[in-house]
Amino acid sequence: MRILFPGSKSKTYSQRTEQIFDLQNISLDNIYDSLAAIAKRKDYIIGKLNENLENIYARVKTIAFYDVTTFYFESFDSDELRARGMSKENKTNEVQVVLGLLVDGEGIPINYELFRGNTSEMKTIIEVVNKYRQSNGLDKVTVVADRGLNSTLNLQELSTLGFDYIVAQSIDKLSAKVKEEVFNEE
């Protein structure tokens, strides 16, 4: 359902009889309960999905695009994962989680990690890309990220860990000397 008709778990439940299989006997609680079981096997499931995708097309593993977003809940109750944080939707009262997503050059997800809702975006990239490289036994990975993750500490840590990187940079914030080099046609 998530692929065919993206929506909430409640919406999935309400559409359960409109598909190929008769899922009339499944309750909304069954759907919510299944999430915990799936979460416990996340790394295994992601590994198998990636393994099967590699059988379909020649996936380039050494370049990975990274971005971060937030998902808010219509709730005010914090727990070990949901917390108030910097909300991209300006939902300052609701709790949220932070999602770090790694995709391949085709835009197909490679891996993701969820972080507590009050985690700074800047503090997510190293954990996600390092876990990806280690789980795939890769020596070299080039990480591509937007300027929101372009901090001196992140770039130093990526270099220390042996990553190459490409990050966006605002031209307005560059020194006059660097601007001159960037715009030099030679």
Short mmCIF file of C-alpha atoms in Angstrom, two decimals:
data_model
loop_
_atom_site.label_atom_id
_atom_site.label_comp_id
_atom_site.label_asym_id
_atom_site.label_seq_id
_atom_site.Cartn_x
_atom_site.Cartn_y
_atom_site.Cartn_z
CA MET A 1 0.00 0.00 0.00
CA ARG A 2 2.84 2.38 0.79
CA ILE A 3 4.09 2.08 -2.78
CA LEU A 4 0.70 2.04 -4.52
CA PHE A 5 -1.09 4.66 -2.42
CA PRO A 6 1.23 6.43 0.02
CA GLY A 7 -0.66 7.40 3.13
CA SER A 8 -0.93 6.88 6.85
CA LYS A 9 -1.33 3.47 8.46
CA SER A 10 -4.93 4.44 9.20
CA LYS A 11 -5.54 5.14 5.51
CA THR A 12 -3.91 1.81 4.61
CA TYR A 13 -6.30 0.13 7.02
CA SER A 14 -9.34 1.88 5.52
CA GLN A 15 -8.36 0.69 2.01
CA ARG A 16 -7.52 -2.89 3.01
CA THR A 17 -10.44 -4.46 1.13
CA GLU A 18 -9.91 -2.54 -2.12
CA GLN A 19 -6.89 -4.53 -3.27
CA ILE A 20 -6.18 -7.97 -4.73
CA PHE A 21 -6.16 -9.73 -1.35
CA ASP A 22 -9.04 -9.78 1.10
CA LEU A 23 -7.57 -8.30 4.25
CA GLN A 24 -10.93 -7.84 5.99
CA ASN A 25 -9.79 -9.73 9.11
CA ILE A 26 -6.77 -7.50 9.73
CA SER A 27 -7.23 -4.87 12.40
CA LEU A 28 -5.55 -1.48 12.61
CA ASP A 29 -3.73 -2.78 15.71
CA ASN A 30 -2.36 -5.66 13.59
CA ILE A 31 -0.85 -3.12 11.22
CA TYR A 32 0.69 -1.09 14.04
CA ASP A 33 1.98 -4.25 15.76
CA SER A 34 3.67 -5.39 12.56
CA LEU A 35 5.76 -2.21 12.47
CA ALA A 36 7.73 -3.22 15.58
CA ALA A 37 8.52 -6.63 14.06
CA ILE A 38 9.63 -5.02 10.80
CA ALA A 39 11.75 -2.42 12.63
CA LYS A 40 13.65 -5.16 14.49
CA ARG A 41 14.67 -6.69 11.15
CA LYS A 42 15.26 -3.42 9.30
CA ASP A 43 18.92 -4.05 8.48
CA TYR A 44 18.16 -7.56 7.20
CA ILE A 45 15.22 -6.36 5.09
CA ILE A 46 17.19 -3.45 3.61
CA GLY A 47 20.10 -5.82 2.89
CA LYS A 48 17.85 -8.25 1.01
CA LEU A 49 16.15 -5.46 -0.94
CA ASN A 50 19.54 -4.08 -1.99
CA GLU A 51 20.78 -7.55 -2.91
CA ASN A 52 17.77 -8.09 -5.17
CA LEU A 53 18.07 -4.63 -6.73
CA GLU A 54 21.69 -5.39 -7.62
CA ASN A 55 20.44 -8.39 -9.58
CA ILE A 56 18.15 -6.10 -11.61
CA TYR A 57 20.55 -3.31 -12.57
CA ALA A 58 24.23 -2.43 -12.30
CA ARG A 59 24.09 -0.39 -9.14
CA VAL A 60 27.03 1.90 -8.50
CA LYS A 61 27.82 1.47 -4.82
CA THR A 62 30.69 3.93 -4.57
CA ILE A 63 28.58 7.09 -4.99
CA ALA A 64 25.83 7.83 -2.48
CA PHE A 65 23.54 10.85 -2.21
CA TYR A 66 22.57 11.87 1.32
CA ASP A 67 19.78 14.07 2.62
CA VAL A 68 17.83 14.60 5.80
CA THR A 69 14.19 15.35 6.49
CA THR A 70 11.81 15.34 9.43
CA PHE A 71 8.47 13.65 9.99
CA TYR A 72 6.14 15.11 12.55
CA PHE A 73 3.42 13.38 14.51
CA GLU A 74 0.12 14.91 15.45
CA SER A 75 1.10 14.35 19.05
CA PHE A 76 2.76 16.29 21.82
CA ASP A 77 4.10 13.25 23.72
CA SER A 78 7.85 12.64 23.55
CA ASP A 79 9.45 9.23 23.87
CA GLU A 80 12.87 7.71 23.11
CA LEU A 81 12.55 8.60 19.40
CA ARG A 82 9.89 11.29 19.08
CA ALA A 83 10.89 14.71 20.40
CA ARG A 84 10.42 18.38 19.65
CA GLY A 85 13.11 19.72 17.36
CA MET A 86 13.84 21.98 14.42
CA SER A 87 10.73 21.35 12.29
CA LYS A 88 10.86 21.85 8.53
CA GLU A 89 7.06 22.13 8.51
CA ASN A 90 7.07 24.73 11.32
CA LYS A 91 5.27 22.29 13.59
CA THR A 92 7.03 23.56 16.70
CA ASN A 93 4.64 22.01 19.22
CA GLU A 94 4.40 18.52 17.73
CA VAL A 95 7.02 15.83 18.20
CA GLN A 96 9.02 14.55 15.24
CA VAL A 97 11.73 12.15 14.12
CA VAL A 98 14.70 12.92 11.88
CA LEU A 99 15.33 10.67 8.87
CA GLY A 100 18.75 10.40 7.24
CA LEU A 101 18.36 8.88 3.76
CA LEU A 102 21.03 7.54 1.43
CA VAL A 103 20.13 6.95 -2.24
CA ASP A 104 22.06 5.69 -5.25
CA GLY A 105 22.62 7.53 -8.51
CA GLU A 106 19.24 6.34 -9.79
CA GLY A 107 17.47 7.87 -6.79
CA ILE A 108 16.68 4.46 -5.31
CA PRO A 109 17.11 4.29 -1.51
CA ILE A 110 20.12 2.40 -0.24
CA ASN A 111 19.59 2.83 3.48
CA TYR A 112 18.10 5.10 6.09
CA GLU A 113 18.40 5.75 9.79
CA LEU A 114 15.93 7.37 12.15
CA PHE A 115 17.20 9.78 14.77
CA ARG A 116 15.58 11.33 17.80
CA GLY A 117 13.49 14.35 16.78
CA ASN A 118 15.78 16.87 18.44
CA THR A 119 18.91 15.64 16.63
CA SER A 120 20.65 18.25 14.50
CA GLU A 121 20.77 17.38 10.79
CA MET A 122 24.52 18.00 10.88
CA LYS A 123 24.99 15.12 13.32
CA THR A 124 23.44 12.42 11.13
CA ILE A 125 25.55 12.07 8.01
CA ILE A 126 28.65 10.39 9.48
CA GLU A 127 26.71 7.57 11.14
CA VAL A 128 24.63 6.79 8.07
CA VAL A 129 27.37 6.86 5.42
CA ASN A 130 29.89 5.03 7.61
CA LYS A 131 27.39 2.26 8.38
CA TYR A 132 26.65 1.95 4.64
CA ARG A 133 30.33 1.68 3.71
CA GLN A 134 31.06 -0.88 6.43
CA SER A 135 28.01 -3.04 5.70
CA ASN A 136 28.97 -3.18 2.01
CA GLY A 137 32.71 -3.70 2.58
CA LEU A 138 33.61 -0.67 0.49
CA ASP A 139 36.98 1.06 0.66
CA LYS A 140 35.95 4.26 -1.07
CA VAL A 141 32.61 6.04 -1.22
CA THR A 142 31.92 9.52 -2.57
CA VAL A 143 29.15 11.20 -0.61
CA VAL A 144 27.05 13.89 -2.30
CA ALA A 145 25.09 16.19 0.01
CA ASP A 146 23.41 19.58 0.05
CA ARG A 147 24.86 22.59 1.80
CA GLY A 148 22.76 22.00 4.91
CA LEU A 149 25.22 19.24 5.81
CA ASN A 150 28.27 21.20 4.69
CA SER A 151 29.97 21.96 7.99
CA THR A 152 33.69 22.06 8.64
CA LEU A 153 33.34 19.29 11.25
CA ASN A 154 31.41 17.00 8.89
CA LEU A 155 33.88 17.53 6.04
CA GLN A 156 36.87 16.94 8.33
CA GLU A 157 35.27 13.77 9.72
CA LEU A 158 34.43 12.48 6.23
CA SER A 159 38.05 13.10 5.18
CA THR A 160 39.42 11.43 8.32
CA LEU A 161 37.27 8.37 7.65
CA GLY A 162 38.50 8.20 4.04
CA PHE A 163 35.37 9.41 2.25
CA ASP A 164 35.42 11.62 -0.80
CA TYR A 165 32.62 14.17 -0.90
CA ILE A 166 30.80 16.66 -3.07
CA VAL A 167 28.76 19.26 -1.22
CA ALA A 168 26.85 22.30 -2.38
CA GLN A 169 28.21 25.67 -1.35
CA SER A 170 26.61 29.10 -1.56
CA ILE A 171 28.64 31.22 -3.96
CA ASP A 172 27.70 34.34 -2.00
CA LYS A 173 29.62 33.04 1.02
CA LEU A 174 32.84 32.29 -0.86
CA SER A 175 35.84 34.55 -0.61
CA ALA A 176 36.59 36.87 -3.53
CA LYS A 177 39.63 34.75 -4.43
CA VAL A 178 37.62 31.52 -4.60
CA LYS A 179 34.82 33.23 -6.58
CA GLU A 180 37.42 34.41 -9.07
CA GLU A 181 38.73 30.83 -9.46
CA VAL A 182 35.22 29.40 -9.84
CA PHE A 183 34.25 31.86 -12.56
CA ASN A 184 37.59 31.79 -14.38
CA GLU A 185 36.82 30.30 -17.78
CA GLU A 186 40.30 28.76 -18.03
#
